[in-house]
Amino acid sequence: MKVFETKIYIRFISWFVVVSVLPIASLFIAVYFFNPELFNSVFSQASNTRTTISFATFISLALVLLLSLIATKLLTKSVTKPIQVSMTELSKVVDDLFKSIQNLSELSQNNSELSQFLITSSKTQKKGLKSGTKAVSGIASSLNQIAQKTKLAAKKTTSVDQLAAQSGQKSKDALDSLVIVKQLLTQNQKLSQALNQYAKDVKSVASGVVALAETAKFISLNVSIEASKSSFSEDFSSLVAQIRELNVTSEQAAGAIGGIASDMQRQIEQGRDSADYQKQETDKTTEVVGQTIDFLRKITANAAQVSKSVQAINKETQETKEDSKNISTVIKSLDKEAKSLVTQVGTVTQVINQQLVITRSLNRSSAALNSVTKTLNDLVGEK
Amino acid sequence: MATRAQKFISFYIGDQQYALPIMYGNKFIEFNRLTAIPQVDKDILGLIYQGGNIITILDIKRILKIKSLNQNIQQICLMFEVDDYHYGILVDQGGETISANRTFTDRQKKIFKKYIKTKDKAKVYILEPDDILAQINIL
């Protein structure tokens, strides 16, 4: 049997020994001071009494020690066992508490990181929502402008359609006029050719007159020579003068007729060239106008189609505009939600901070419990 | 003593005026067809037939050594008659008949020295038919 299993045993035994020794020692001290003779008679002289008393004291002390051991054994069984059981339980609880605190600490750390992430995320989200709001505003503005422009385009397309139809009619009229002009130019060309022939005839007459003038000139010269030869030169002088006058007049007439014929022919040729040029230009213009009419017909056909397309675009733009308004509303509500989320995150952060404070407090409590457990363990545990 | 006025026919070669003494057979004519004669003096351009006469056409520009770039558009010649032969000198333009009381001599010239003066004191050299024919080698 282990007598000294725990410190409490030793304490109990010590107390019993002290309790048992102290009355005997007090008795001996009282006898020594109050009756020294008796004390000396008993302990100074060798005698049977001293031996008997010593033996009886020793026996009594031994008996007290034995009894104290038995009492201690009984007492410790009834006292230390529940404490030990409690300590074991307490130790388990402390361990669990420590683990829980560690888990709680880790959880708090994770929550803190999550909270930071949520704050960052919510800030980014807020920025994104602002950008989204601006973008949606831009889209709405652009759609407004597109809608206005498509309305204008629709109006203009209608105008183009009407103008194309009017232009088609006008082009037809122009084509008819050009055909008439072409006919007139043909007649003008014929007239020009006839006039040209007349001019040639006049020129031929002029050349005849020129020849006549030359002949008159030679006659004039030769008559003057003959007049000079004869003795009747005075009589010839008036004839020579008349012939010279005829010569001069013929030359002037020939010159004038030739000039007129040349001018006439030149003007006729210019007129003919102009008529030819105009005819060519009219032909070209007729061709161009014909192509323009075909083109305008195509434009008219396309303009109607474009008008329909523009109207469809206008309708789609209106719908998109409404959708953009809805998106804007959704973004606004998301913005509110984001603000609320930020507020909630703040609250969560506060809770996490409180949790951290509690964790630290629990840590301190756990440390204190550990200390108590250690003390108890020291008290009731094995030596 | 009164001097008898001499009559001349004036004509132009280029811008220069010349004069030929009036004699029988003088006439300005115009012709178209000239018949060239082979192996004759280069001063003889050819022959024409006019009014029943065969006329020898002389290149007076070449005889007078006049370098004129003007080509005769009209073939005009002034006829004259020497010893029953008819000659014609090509001229650019016919002139008038001139009467002159006095003739002058240009001593600096070797041939065709004589000249008359017009009213504006311009010199008109006289082309005597014999002098002209003397310049030509006619066989």
mmCIF file of C-alpha atoms in Angstrom, chain B residues 11-124:
data_model
loop_
_atom_site.group_PDB
_atom_site.id
_atom_site.type_symbol
_atom_site.label_atom_id
_atom_site.label_comp_id
_atom_site.label_asym_id
_atom_site.label_seq_id
_atom_site.Cartn_x
_atom_site.Cartn_y
_atom_site.Cartn_z
ATOM 1 C CA PHE B 11 5.405 97.811 -162.874
ATOM 2 C CA TYR B 12 6.536 96.384 -159.566
ATOM 3 C CA ILE B 13 8.934 93.599 -158.755
ATOM 4 C CA GLY B 14 8.678 93.159 -155.037
ATOM 5 C CA ASP B 15 8.521 96.667 -153.600
ATOM 6 C CA GLN B 16 10.704 98.184 -156.294
ATOM 7 C CA GLN B 17 9.075 100.062 -159.161
ATOM 8 C CA TYR B 18 10.540 99.719 -162.664
ATOM 9 C CA ALA B 19 9.619 101.209 -166.027
ATOM 10 C CA LEU B 20 9.570 99.884 -169.589
ATOM 11 C CA PRO B 21 9.414 102.324 -172.512
ATOM 12 C CA ILE B 22 6.111 102.176 -174.311
ATOM 13 C CA MET B 23 6.352 100.491 -177.694
ATOM 14 C CA TYR B 24 4.298 98.405 -180.030
ATOM 15 C CA GLY B 25 2.934 95.238 -178.556
ATOM 16 C CA ASN B 26 3.030 96.321 -174.907
ATOM 17 C CA LYS B 27 0.318 94.623 -172.946
ATOM 18 C CA PHE B 28 -0.231 93.100 -169.537
ATOM 19 C CA ILE B 29 -1.504 89.540 -169.779
ATOM 20 C CA GLU B 30 -2.276 86.771 -167.348
ATOM 21 C CA PHE B 31 -1.467 83.189 -168.159
ATOM 22 C CA ASN B 32 -1.850 79.805 -166.583
ATOM 23 C CA ARG B 33 0.047 77.312 -168.605
ATOM 24 C CA LEU B 34 3.773 77.795 -169.223
ATOM 25 C CA THR B 35 5.637 75.408 -171.474
ATOM 26 C CA ALA B 36 9.213 74.919 -170.319
ATOM 27 C CA ILE B 37 11.952 74.659 -172.966
ATOM 28 C CA PRO B 38 14.860 72.204 -172.404
ATOM 29 C CA GLN B 39 18.539 73.236 -172.605
ATOM 30 C CA VAL B 40 18.048 76.986 -172.797
ATOM 31 C CA ASP B 41 19.298 79.868 -170.729
ATOM 32 C CA LYS B 42 17.919 79.754 -167.183
ATOM 33 C CA ASP B 43 16.641 83.304 -167.623
ATOM 34 C CA ILE B 44 14.069 81.914 -170.102
ATOM 35 C CA LEU B 45 11.250 80.390 -168.168
ATOM 36 C CA GLY B 46 9.294 79.013 -171.130
ATOM 37 C CA LEU B 47 6.750 79.792 -173.816
ATOM 38 C CA ILE B 48 3.086 80.697 -173.797
ATOM 39 C CA TYR B 49 0.580 81.122 -176.570
ATOM 40 C CA GLN B 50 -1.477 84.263 -176.473
ATOM 41 C CA GLY B 51 -3.613 85.982 -179.105
ATOM 42 C CA GLY B 52 -2.090 84.074 -182.004
ATOM 43 C CA ASN B 53 1.478 84.795 -180.872
ATOM 44 C CA ILE B 54 4.145 82.656 -179.151
ATOM 45 C CA ILE B 55 5.578 84.635 -176.280
ATOM 46 C CA THR B 56 8.938 83.923 -174.658
ATOM 47 C CA ILE B 57 8.671 84.464 -170.911
ATOM 48 C CA LEU B 58 11.793 85.880 -169.269
ATOM 49 C CA ASP B 59 12.715 85.679 -165.599
ATOM 50 C CA ILE B 60 13.389 89.355 -164.974
ATOM 51 C CA LYS B 61 14.099 88.783 -161.272
ATOM 52 C CA ARG B 62 16.956 86.463 -162.189
ATOM 53 C CA ILE B 63 18.189 88.935 -164.813
ATOM 54 C CA LEU B 64 18.130 91.769 -162.277
ATOM 55 C CA LYS B 65 19.617 89.401 -159.655
ATOM 56 C CA ILE B 66 16.781 90.209 -157.270
ATOM 57 C CA LYS B 67 16.449 87.704 -154.452
ATOM 58 C CA SER B 68 12.753 87.855 -153.788
ATOM 59 C CA LEU B 69 11.029 85.286 -151.633
ATOM 60 C CA ASN B 70 7.659 86.285 -153.059
ATOM 61 C CA GLN B 71 6.295 83.609 -155.299
ATOM 62 C CA ASN B 72 4.039 84.948 -158.046
ATOM 63 C CA ILE B 73 0.509 83.849 -157.183
ATOM 64 C CA GLN B 74 -0.767 85.246 -160.430
ATOM 65 C CA GLN B 75 1.353 84.738 -163.489
ATOM 66 C CA ILE B 76 1.353 88.293 -164.826
ATOM 67 C CA CYS B 77 3.664 89.364 -167.534
ATOM 68 C CA LEU B 78 4.298 92.543 -169.439
ATOM 69 C CA MET B 79 4.675 91.893 -173.165
ATOM 70 C CA PHE B 80 6.980 93.720 -175.519
ATOM 71 C CA GLU B 81 7.984 93.125 -179.124
ATOM 72 C CA VAL B 82 11.468 93.243 -180.623
ATOM 73 C CA ASP B 83 12.106 92.354 -184.251
ATOM 74 C CA ASP B 84 8.678 90.668 -184.572
ATOM 75 C CA TYR B 85 9.461 88.408 -181.620
ATOM 76 C CA HIS B 86 7.210 88.657 -178.652
ATOM 77 C CA TYR B 87 8.672 88.579 -175.141
ATOM 78 C CA GLY B 88 7.134 88.808 -171.727
ATOM 79 C CA ILE B 89 8.735 89.653 -168.381
ATOM 80 C CA LEU B 90 7.195 88.270 -165.183
ATOM 81 C CA VAL B 91 6.101 91.085 -162.894
ATOM 82 C CA ASP B 92 4.477 91.060 -159.449
ATOM 83 C CA GLN B 93 2.051 93.895 -160.094
ATOM 84 C CA GLY B 94 1.164 96.206 -162.964
ATOM 85 C CA GLY B 95 1.481 99.953 -162.619
ATOM 86 C CA GLU B 96 0.560 103.053 -164.507
ATOM 87 C CA THR B 97 1.805 104.840 -167.561
ATOM 88 C CA ILE B 98 4.311 107.512 -166.721
ATOM 89 C CA SER B 99 5.391 110.464 -168.822
ATOM 90 C CA ALA B 100 8.856 111.789 -168.210
ATOM 91 C CA ASN B 101 10.563 114.720 -169.819
ATOM 92 C CA ARG B 102 13.956 113.750 -168.580
ATOM 93 C CA THR B 103 15.906 110.600 -167.894
ATOM 94 C CA PHE B 104 18.827 110.282 -165.507
ATOM 95 C CA THR B 105 21.829 107.967 -165.395
ATOM 96 C CA ASP B 106 23.107 106.135 -162.353
ATOM 97 C CA ARG B 107 26.838 105.879 -163.004
ATOM 98 C CA GLN B 108 27.407 103.474 -160.193
ATOM 99 C CA LYS B 109 25.467 100.737 -162.005
ATOM 100 C CA LYS B 110 26.870 98.766 -164.946
ATOM 101 C CA ILE B 111 23.544 97.864 -166.557
ATOM 102 C CA PHE B 112 20.092 99.434 -166.435
ATOM 103 C CA LYS B 113 21.711 102.728 -165.462
ATOM 104 C CA LYS B 114 18.929 105.016 -166.677
ATOM 105 C CA TYR B 115 16.126 106.077 -164.444
ATOM 106 C CA ILE B 116 13.320 108.556 -164.182
ATOM 107 C CA LYS B 117 11.955 110.312 -161.160
ATOM 108 C CA THR B 118 8.378 110.205 -160.018
ATOM 109 C CA LYS B 119 6.558 113.154 -158.555
ATOM 110 C CA ASP B 120 7.699 112.136 -155.100
ATOM 111 C CA LYS B 121 11.292 112.038 -156.339
ATOM 112 C CA ALA B 122 11.553 108.257 -156.200
ATOM 113 C CA LYS B 123 13.940 106.580 -158.630
ATOM 114 C CA VAL B 124 12.311 104.316 -161.235
#
